[in-house]
Short mmCIF file of C-alpha atoms and ligand atoms in Angstrom, two decimals:
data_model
loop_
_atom_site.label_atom_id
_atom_site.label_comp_id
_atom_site.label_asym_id
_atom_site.label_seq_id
_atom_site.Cartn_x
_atom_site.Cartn_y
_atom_site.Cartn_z
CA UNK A 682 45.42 318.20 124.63
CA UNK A 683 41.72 317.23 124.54
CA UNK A 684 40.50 316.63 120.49
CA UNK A 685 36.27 315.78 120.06
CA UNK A 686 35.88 313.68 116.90
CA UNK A 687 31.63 314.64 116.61
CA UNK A 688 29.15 313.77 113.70
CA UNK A 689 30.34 310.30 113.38
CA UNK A 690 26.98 308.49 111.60
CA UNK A 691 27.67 304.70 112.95
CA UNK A 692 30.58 304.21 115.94
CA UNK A 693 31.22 300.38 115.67
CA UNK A 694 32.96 300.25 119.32
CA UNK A 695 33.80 296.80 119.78
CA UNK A 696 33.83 297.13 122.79
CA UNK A 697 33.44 293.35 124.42
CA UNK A 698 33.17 292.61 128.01
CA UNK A 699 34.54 288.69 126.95
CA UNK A 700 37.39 288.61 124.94
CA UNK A 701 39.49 286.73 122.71
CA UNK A 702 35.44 286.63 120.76
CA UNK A 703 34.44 282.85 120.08
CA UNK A 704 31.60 281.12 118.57
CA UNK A 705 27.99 283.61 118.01
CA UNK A 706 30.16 286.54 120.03
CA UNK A 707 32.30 287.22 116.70
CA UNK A 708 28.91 288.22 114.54
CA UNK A 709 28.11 290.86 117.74
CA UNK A 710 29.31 294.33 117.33
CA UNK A 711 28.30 297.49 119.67
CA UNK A 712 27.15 300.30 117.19
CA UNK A 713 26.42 303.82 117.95
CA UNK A 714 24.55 306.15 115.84
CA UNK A 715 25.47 309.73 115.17
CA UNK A 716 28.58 309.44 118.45
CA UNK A 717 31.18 311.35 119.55
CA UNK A 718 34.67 310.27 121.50
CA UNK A 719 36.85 312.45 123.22
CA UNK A 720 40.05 311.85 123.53
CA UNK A 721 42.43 313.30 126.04
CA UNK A 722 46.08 313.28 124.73
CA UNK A 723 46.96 309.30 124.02
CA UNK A 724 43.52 307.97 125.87
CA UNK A 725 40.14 308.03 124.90
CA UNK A 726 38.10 309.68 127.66
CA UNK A 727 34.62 309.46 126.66
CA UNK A 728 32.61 307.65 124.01
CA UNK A 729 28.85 308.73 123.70
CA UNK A 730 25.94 309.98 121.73
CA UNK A 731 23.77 312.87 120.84
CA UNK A 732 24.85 315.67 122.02
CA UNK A 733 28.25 317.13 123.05
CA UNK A 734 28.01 320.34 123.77
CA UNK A 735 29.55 319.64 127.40
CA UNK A 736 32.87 319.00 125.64
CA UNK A 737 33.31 321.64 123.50
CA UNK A 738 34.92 324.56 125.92
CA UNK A 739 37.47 321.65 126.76
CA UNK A 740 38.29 320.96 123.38
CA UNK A 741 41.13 322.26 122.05
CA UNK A 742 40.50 320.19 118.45
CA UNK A 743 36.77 319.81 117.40
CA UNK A 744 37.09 317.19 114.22
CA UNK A 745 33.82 316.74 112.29
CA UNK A 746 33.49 313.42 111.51
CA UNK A 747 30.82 314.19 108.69
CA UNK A 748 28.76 311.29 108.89
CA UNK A 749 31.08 308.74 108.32
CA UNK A 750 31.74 305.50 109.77
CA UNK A 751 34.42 305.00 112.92
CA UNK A 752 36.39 302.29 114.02
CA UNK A 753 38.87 301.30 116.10
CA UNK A 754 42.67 301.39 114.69
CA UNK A 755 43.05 297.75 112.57
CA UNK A 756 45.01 295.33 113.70
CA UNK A 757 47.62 292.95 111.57
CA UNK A 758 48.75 290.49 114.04
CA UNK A 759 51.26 288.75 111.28
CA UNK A 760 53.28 290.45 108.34
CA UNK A 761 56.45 289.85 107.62
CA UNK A 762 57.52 294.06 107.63
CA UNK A 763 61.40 293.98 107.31
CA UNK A 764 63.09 292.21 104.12
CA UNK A 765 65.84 293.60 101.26
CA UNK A 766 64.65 292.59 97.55
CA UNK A 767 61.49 291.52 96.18
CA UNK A 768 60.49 288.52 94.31
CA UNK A 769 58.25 289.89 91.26
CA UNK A 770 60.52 287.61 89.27
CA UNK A 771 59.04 284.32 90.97
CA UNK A 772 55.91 285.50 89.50
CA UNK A 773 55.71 283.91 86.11
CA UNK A 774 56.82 280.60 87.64
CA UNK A 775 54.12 280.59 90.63
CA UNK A 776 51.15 281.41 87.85
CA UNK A 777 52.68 278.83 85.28
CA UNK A 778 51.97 275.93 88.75
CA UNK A 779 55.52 276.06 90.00
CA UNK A 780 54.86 274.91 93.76
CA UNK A 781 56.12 277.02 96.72
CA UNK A 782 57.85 274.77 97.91
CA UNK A 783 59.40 273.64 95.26
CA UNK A 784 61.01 277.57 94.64
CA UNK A 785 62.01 277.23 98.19
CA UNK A 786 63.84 273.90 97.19
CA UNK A 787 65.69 274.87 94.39
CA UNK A 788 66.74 277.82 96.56
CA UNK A 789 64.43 280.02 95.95
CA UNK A 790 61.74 281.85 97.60
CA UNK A 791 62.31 283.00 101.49
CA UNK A 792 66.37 281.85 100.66
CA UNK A 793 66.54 284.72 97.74
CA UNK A 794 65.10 286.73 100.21
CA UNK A 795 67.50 285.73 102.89
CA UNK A 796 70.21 286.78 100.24
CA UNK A 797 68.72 290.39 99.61
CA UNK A 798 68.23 291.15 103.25
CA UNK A 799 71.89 290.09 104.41
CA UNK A 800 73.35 292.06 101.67
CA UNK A 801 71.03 295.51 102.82
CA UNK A 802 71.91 297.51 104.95
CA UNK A 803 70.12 298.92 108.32
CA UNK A 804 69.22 302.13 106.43
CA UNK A 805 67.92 300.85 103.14
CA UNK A 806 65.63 297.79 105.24
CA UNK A 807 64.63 300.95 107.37
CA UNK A 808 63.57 303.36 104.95
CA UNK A 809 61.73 300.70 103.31
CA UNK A 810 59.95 299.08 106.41
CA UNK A 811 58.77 302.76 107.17
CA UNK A 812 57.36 303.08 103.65
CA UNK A 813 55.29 299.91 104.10
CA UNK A 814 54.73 301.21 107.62
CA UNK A 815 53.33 304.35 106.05
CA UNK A 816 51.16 302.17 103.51
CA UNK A 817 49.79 300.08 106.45
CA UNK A 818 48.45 303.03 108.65
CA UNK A 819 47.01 305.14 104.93
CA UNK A 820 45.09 301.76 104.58
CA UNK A 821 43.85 302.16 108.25
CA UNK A 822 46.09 299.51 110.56
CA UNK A 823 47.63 301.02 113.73
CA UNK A 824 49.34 298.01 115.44
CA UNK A 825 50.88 295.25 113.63
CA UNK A 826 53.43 292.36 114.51
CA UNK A 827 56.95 292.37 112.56
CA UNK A 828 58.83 289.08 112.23
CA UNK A 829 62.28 288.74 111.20
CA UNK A 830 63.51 285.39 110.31
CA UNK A 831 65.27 286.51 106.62
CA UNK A 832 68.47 286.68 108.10
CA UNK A 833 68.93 283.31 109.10
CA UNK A 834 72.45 284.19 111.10
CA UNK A 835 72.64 285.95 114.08
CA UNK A 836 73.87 289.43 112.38
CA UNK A 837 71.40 289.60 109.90
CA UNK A 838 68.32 288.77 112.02
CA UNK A 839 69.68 291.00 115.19
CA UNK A 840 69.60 293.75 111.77
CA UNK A 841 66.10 293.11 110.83
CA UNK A 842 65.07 293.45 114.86
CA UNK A 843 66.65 296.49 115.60
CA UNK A 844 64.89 298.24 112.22
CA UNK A 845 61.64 296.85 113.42
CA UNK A 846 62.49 298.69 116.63
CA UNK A 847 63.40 301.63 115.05
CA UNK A 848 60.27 301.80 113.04
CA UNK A 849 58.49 301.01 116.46
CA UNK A 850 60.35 304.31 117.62
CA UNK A 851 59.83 306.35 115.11
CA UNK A 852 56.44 305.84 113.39
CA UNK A 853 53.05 306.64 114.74
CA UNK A 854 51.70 302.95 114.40
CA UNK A 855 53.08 300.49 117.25
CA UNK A 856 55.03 297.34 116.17
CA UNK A 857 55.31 294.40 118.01
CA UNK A 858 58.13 292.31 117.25
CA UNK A 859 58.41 288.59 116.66
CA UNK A 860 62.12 286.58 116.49
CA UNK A 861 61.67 283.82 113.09
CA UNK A 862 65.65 282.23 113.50
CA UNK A 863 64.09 278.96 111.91
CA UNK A 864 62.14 280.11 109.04
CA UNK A 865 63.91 278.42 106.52
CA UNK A 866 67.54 276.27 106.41
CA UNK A 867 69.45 278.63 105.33
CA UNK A 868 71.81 277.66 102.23
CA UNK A 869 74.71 277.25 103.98
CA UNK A 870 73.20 274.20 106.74
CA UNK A 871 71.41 272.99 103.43
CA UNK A 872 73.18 269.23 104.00
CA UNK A 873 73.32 269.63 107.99
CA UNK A 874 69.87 271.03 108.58
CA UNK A 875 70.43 269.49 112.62
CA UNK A 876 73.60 271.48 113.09
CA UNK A 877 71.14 274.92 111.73
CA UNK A 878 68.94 273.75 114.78
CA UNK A 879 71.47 273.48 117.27
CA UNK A 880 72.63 277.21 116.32
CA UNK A 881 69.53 278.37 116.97
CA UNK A 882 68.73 277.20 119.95
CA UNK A 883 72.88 277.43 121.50
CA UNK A 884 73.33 280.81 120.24
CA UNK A 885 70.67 282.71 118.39
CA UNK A 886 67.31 282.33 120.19
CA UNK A 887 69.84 283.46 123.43
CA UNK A 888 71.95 285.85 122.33
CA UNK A 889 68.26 287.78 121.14
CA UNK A 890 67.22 287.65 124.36
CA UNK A 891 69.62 289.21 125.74
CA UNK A 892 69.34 292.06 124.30
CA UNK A 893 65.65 292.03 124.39
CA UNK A 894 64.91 292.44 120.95
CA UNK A 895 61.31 290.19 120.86
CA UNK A 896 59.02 289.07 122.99
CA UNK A 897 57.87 286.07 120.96
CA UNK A 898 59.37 283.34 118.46
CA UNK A 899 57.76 281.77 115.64
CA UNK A 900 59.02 279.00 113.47
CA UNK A 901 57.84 277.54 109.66
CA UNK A 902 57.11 274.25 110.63
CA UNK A 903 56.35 272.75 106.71
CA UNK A 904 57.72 270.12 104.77
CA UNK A 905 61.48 270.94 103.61
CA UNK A 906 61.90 273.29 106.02
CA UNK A 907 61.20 272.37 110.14
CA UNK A 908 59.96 269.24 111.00
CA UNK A 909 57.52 268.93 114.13
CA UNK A 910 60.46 267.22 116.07
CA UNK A 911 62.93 270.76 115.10
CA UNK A 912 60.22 272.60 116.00
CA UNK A 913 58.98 271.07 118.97
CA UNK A 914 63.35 271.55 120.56
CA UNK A 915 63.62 275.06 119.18
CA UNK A 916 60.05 276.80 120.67
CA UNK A 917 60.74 274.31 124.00
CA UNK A 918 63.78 275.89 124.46
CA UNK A 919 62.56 279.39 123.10
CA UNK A 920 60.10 279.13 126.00
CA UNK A 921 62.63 278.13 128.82
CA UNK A 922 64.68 281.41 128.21
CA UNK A 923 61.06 283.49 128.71
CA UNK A 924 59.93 283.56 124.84
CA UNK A 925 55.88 283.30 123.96
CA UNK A 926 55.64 281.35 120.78
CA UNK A 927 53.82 280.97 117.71
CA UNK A 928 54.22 278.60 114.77
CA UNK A 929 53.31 278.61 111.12
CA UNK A 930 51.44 275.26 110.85
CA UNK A 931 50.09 273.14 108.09
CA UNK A 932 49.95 275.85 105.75
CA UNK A 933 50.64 273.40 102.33
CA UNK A 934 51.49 269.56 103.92
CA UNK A 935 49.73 268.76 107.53
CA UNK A 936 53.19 268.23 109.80
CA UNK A 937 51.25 268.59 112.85
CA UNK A 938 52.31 272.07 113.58
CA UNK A 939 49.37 272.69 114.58
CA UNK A 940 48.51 269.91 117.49
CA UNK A 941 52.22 271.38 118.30
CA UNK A 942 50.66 274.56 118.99
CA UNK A 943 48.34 273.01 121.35
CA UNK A 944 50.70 270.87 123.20
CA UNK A 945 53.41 273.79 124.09
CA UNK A 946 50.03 276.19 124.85
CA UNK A 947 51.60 278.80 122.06
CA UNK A 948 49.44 281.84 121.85
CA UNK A 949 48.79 281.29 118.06
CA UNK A 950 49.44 279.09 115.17
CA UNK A 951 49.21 280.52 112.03
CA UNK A 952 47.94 279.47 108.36
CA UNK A 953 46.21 276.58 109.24
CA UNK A 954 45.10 275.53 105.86
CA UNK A 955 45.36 271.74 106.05
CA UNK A 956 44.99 271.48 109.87
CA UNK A 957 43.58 268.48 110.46
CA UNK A 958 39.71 268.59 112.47
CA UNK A 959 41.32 267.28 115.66
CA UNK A 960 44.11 268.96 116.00
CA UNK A 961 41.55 272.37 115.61
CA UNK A 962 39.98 270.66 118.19
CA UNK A 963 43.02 270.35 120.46
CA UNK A 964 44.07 274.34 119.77
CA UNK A 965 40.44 275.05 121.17
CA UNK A 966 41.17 273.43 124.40
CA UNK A 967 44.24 274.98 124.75
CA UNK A 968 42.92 278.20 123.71
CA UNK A 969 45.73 278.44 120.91
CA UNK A 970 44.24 281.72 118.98
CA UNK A 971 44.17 280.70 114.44
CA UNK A 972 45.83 283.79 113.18
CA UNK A 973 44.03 283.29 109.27
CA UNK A 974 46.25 284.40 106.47
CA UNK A 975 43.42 284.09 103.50
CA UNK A 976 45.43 286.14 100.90
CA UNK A 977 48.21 284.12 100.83
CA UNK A 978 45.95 281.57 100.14
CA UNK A 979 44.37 283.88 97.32
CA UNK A 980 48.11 284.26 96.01
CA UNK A 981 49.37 280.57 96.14
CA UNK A 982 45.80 279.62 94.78
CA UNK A 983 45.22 276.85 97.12
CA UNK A 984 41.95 276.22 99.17
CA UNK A 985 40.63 278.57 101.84
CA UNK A 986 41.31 277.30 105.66
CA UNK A 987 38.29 276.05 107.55
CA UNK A 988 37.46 278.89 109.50
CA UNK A 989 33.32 278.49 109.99
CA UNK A 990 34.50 274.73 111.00
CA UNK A 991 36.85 276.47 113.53
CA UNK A 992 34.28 279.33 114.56
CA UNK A 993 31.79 275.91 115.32
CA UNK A 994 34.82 274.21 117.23
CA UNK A 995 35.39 276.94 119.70
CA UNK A 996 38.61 278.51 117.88
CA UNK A 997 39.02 282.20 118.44
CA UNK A 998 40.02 283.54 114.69
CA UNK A 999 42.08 286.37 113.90
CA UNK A 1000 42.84 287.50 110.12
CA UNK A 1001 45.80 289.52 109.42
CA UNK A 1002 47.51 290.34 106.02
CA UNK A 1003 50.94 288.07 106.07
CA UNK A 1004 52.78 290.75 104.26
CA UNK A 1005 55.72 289.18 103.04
CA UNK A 1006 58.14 289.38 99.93
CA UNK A 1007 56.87 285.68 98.53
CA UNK A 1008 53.69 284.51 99.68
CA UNK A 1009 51.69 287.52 99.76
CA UNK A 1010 53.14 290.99 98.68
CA UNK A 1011 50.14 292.85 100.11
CA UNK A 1012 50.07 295.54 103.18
CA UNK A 1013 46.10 296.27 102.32
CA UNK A 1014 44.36 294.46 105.47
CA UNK A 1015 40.77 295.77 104.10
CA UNK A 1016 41.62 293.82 100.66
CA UNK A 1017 42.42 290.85 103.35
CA UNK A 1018 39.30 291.16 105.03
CA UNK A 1019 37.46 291.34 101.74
CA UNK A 1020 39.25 287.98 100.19
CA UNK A 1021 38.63 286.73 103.91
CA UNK A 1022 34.53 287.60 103.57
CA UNK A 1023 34.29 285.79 100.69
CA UNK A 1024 36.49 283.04 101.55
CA UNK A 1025 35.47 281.81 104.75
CA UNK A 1026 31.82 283.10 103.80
CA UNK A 1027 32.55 285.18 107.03
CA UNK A 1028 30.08 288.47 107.47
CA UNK A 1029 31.64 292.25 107.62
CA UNK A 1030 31.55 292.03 111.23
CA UNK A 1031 32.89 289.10 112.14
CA UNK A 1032 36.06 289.99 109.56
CA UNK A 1033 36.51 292.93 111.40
CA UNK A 1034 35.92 291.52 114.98
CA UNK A 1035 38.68 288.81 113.86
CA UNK A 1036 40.89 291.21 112.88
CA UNK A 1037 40.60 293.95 115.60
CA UNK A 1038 39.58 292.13 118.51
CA UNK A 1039 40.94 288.92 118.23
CA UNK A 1040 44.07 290.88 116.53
CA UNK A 1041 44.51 292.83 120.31
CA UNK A 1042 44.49 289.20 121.97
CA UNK A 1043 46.42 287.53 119.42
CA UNK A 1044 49.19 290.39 119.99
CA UNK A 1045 48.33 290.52 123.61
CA UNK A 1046 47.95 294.27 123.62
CA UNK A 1047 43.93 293.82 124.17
CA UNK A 1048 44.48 295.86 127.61
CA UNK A 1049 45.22 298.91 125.64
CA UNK A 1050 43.93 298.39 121.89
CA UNK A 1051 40.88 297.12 120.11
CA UNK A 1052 38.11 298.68 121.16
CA UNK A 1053 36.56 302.20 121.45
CA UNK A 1054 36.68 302.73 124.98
CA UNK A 1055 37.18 305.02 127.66
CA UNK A 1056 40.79 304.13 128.79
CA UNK A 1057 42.34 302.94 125.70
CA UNK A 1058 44.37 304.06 123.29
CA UNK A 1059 42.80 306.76 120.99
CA UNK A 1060 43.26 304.86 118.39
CA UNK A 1061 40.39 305.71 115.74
CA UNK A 1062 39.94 304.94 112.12
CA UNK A 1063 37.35 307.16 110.00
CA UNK A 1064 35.89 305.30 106.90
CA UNK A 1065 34.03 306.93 104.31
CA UNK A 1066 31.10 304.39 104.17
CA UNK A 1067 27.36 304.58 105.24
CA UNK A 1068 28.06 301.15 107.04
CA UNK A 1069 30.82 298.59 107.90
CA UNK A 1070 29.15 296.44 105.58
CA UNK A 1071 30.10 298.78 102.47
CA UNK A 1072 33.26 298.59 103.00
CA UNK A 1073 33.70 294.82 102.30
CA UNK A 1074 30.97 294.91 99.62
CA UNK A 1075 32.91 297.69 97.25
CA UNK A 1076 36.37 295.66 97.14
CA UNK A 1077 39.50 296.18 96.08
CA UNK A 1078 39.30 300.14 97.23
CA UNK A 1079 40.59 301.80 100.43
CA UNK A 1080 37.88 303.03 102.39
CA UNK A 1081 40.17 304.81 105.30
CA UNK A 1082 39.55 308.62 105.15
CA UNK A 1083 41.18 309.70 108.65
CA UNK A 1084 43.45 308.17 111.03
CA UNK A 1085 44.31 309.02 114.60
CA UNK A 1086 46.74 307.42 116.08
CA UNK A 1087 47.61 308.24 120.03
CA UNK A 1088 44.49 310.71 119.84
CA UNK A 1089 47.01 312.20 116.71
CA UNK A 1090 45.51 312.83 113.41
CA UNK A 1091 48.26 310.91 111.75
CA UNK A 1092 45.90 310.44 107.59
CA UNK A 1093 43.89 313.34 106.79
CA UNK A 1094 41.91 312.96 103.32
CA UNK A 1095 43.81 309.35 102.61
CA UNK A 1096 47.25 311.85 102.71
CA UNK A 1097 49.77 311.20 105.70
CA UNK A 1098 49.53 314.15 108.02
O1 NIG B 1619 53.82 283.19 106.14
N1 NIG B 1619 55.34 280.54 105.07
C1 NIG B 1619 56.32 281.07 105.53
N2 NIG B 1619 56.54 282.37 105.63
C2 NIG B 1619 55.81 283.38 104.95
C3 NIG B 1619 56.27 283.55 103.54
C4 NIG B 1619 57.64 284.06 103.47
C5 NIG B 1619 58.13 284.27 102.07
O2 NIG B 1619 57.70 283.59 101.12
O3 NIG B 1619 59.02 285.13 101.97
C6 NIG B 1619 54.32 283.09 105.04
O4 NIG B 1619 53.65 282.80 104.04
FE1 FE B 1620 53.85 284.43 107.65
#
């Protein structure tokens, strides 16, 4: 089935003939004025301007776009989409300068999480991953990453993958999933956190492979949870049995998670808010990608990561949303990209360059997402803006009018179709 989306005022493409975008490439956008794309079935088939009229007997679906905005499908390279409970009662403690950590210490935090989720079941984690699913693509994103890693034993975590597949399955957005076996000690290893890191890497990070529930493995590598040592045995051995890796690094005490990053090549470290300059440094020459969380640092109310120092140093930056029960209960990536504007003192373009672009390398789906191009996914987000740049200025709202998703109209009016 062939569908025209016509009368679209400004077509930001992003469309890049160099990508993961570094440096002066990230403020660079292609933008077409009053475009069309046609999109045949899944694919997008043409891109253009002006006029159209050659399309239209082809057509089957002729979608006025009305003069808004169009983009391609956002990108969340990191949320944390499958987890029983919430933490709402943690709240009161976090704004009264309880520390993190310290929840996570008393047992707290990810572990009451880790509680919730074993005690779930399939259905109840699945019904509620598709809601936030749902939320995700009404606020515009198309592809995101799903970790597990609130399971913390090999039933619970195999329970959280196979939802995440399920939601891949089932809903129109496309999830990529990411194993997180060593995301916290869980309670039970609390005096023997060594004997914790010898199941993972004897039986969990194996038996998960098998049955080819990820692709990649990420670990917290913080103070009182994974040390750089743990984490250096558990992604070593995640990559010998075929695993990419990620880590969460120096997001509250430098451990050196990130120089980690650099050293075992991982595709992207994450947080980064007290990386050290050199270690940035060594993630540029190892092309290690900085997947930015900035509203989890919002939420925690610590200090912004260095991104314009990491732009300068080479870095390739993505920004995603870090959905999560504790840190940041938040599926809105255009709020993210708003905190992330003003944060980083980042422009509207090079949020959503981060995001989209660098998101498709980050999740290394930039062959088929990304971009508004002929061969890629019709993937195509409709914004009712004048200009990209409205939509970061007026904060706090969601700007997503229409979604299509596989050349689908998938959000019509902000409603799910
Ligand atoms: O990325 N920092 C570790 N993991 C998540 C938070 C998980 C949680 O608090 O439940 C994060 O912030
Ligand atoms: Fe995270």
């Amino acid at each position: 089935m062939k569908t025209i989306i016509y009368n679209i005022g400004k077509l930001y493409t992003m469309k890049n003939s160099e990508v993961p975008l570094k440096k002066d490439a990230l403020a660079k956008c292609e933008i077409l004025e009053n475009a069309y794309i046609v999109m045949n079935d899944d694919k997008i088939e043409a891109v253009g301007t002006g006029d159209y009229s050659q399309y239209v007997a082809e057509c089957s679906e002729l979608f006025d776009a009305e003069g808004k905005i169009a983009l391609p499908g956002l990108i969340d390279a990191h949320t944390h989409l499958v987890f029983g409970g919430s933490r709402e009662h943690e709240y009161a403690q976090k704004v009264a300068g309880v520390e993190y950590l310290d929840i996570l210490r008393a047992g707290g935090g990810i572990l009451s999480t880790v509680e919730a989720t074993r005690k779930a079941s399939f259905d109840e984690l699945y019904e509620k991953s598709m809601h936030f699913a749902d939320s995700m693509l009404l606020h515009g994103v198309t592809t995101f990453e799903a970790k597990s890693g609130y399971g913390l034993n090999l039933e619970t975590e195999v329970k959280q993958l196979k939802v995440a597949r399920k939601v891949n399955e089932d809903h129109p957005s496309d999830v990529i999933s990411t194993f997180m076996p060593a995301h916290a000690i869980p309670t039970e290893y609390k005096e023997h956190p060594e004997q914790y890191v010898d199941l993972v890497i004897n039986e969990l990070l194996p038996e998960v492979k098998k049955m080819d529930l990820a692709k990649y493995v990420d670990i917290f590598c913080e103070d009182a949870v994974f040390n750089k040592e743990q984490s250096k045995k558990i992604l070593t051995k995640a990559q010998e049995l075929g695993y990419i890796v990620k880590i969460h690094a120096d997001e509250v005490v430098p451990m050196g998670g990130a120089a980690l990053a650099a050293e075992l090549h991982a595709i992207s470290a994450e947080h980064l808010m007290a990386t050290p300059e050199e270690d940035m440094e060594a993630m540029a020459k190892s092309n290690v990608i900085a997947n930015l969380l900035p509203a989890t640092t919002f939420n925690l109310g610590k200090d912004y990561a260095q991104a314009r120092k990491m732009i300068d140093k080479g870095l390739a930056v993505t920004i995603c949303s870090d959905f999560n029960p504790g840190s940041c209960p938040n599926e809105n990536l255009q709020l993210t990209l708003q905190i992330a504007s003003r944060g980083y003192a980042m422009t509207p373009i090079e949020v959503y360059n981060s995001a989209i672009v660098n998101g498709s390398c980050s999740l290394q789906m930039n062959d088929k997402v990304g971009s508004i191009e002929v061969g890629k996914q019709a993937d195509v987000v409709i914004m009712n803006a004048p200009n990209l740049d409205y939509t970061i200025y007026h904060f706090g709202v969601n700007h997503v009018a229409h979604v299509f998703k596989n050349g689908e109209l998938v959000v019509e009016d902000q409603m799910l179709v």
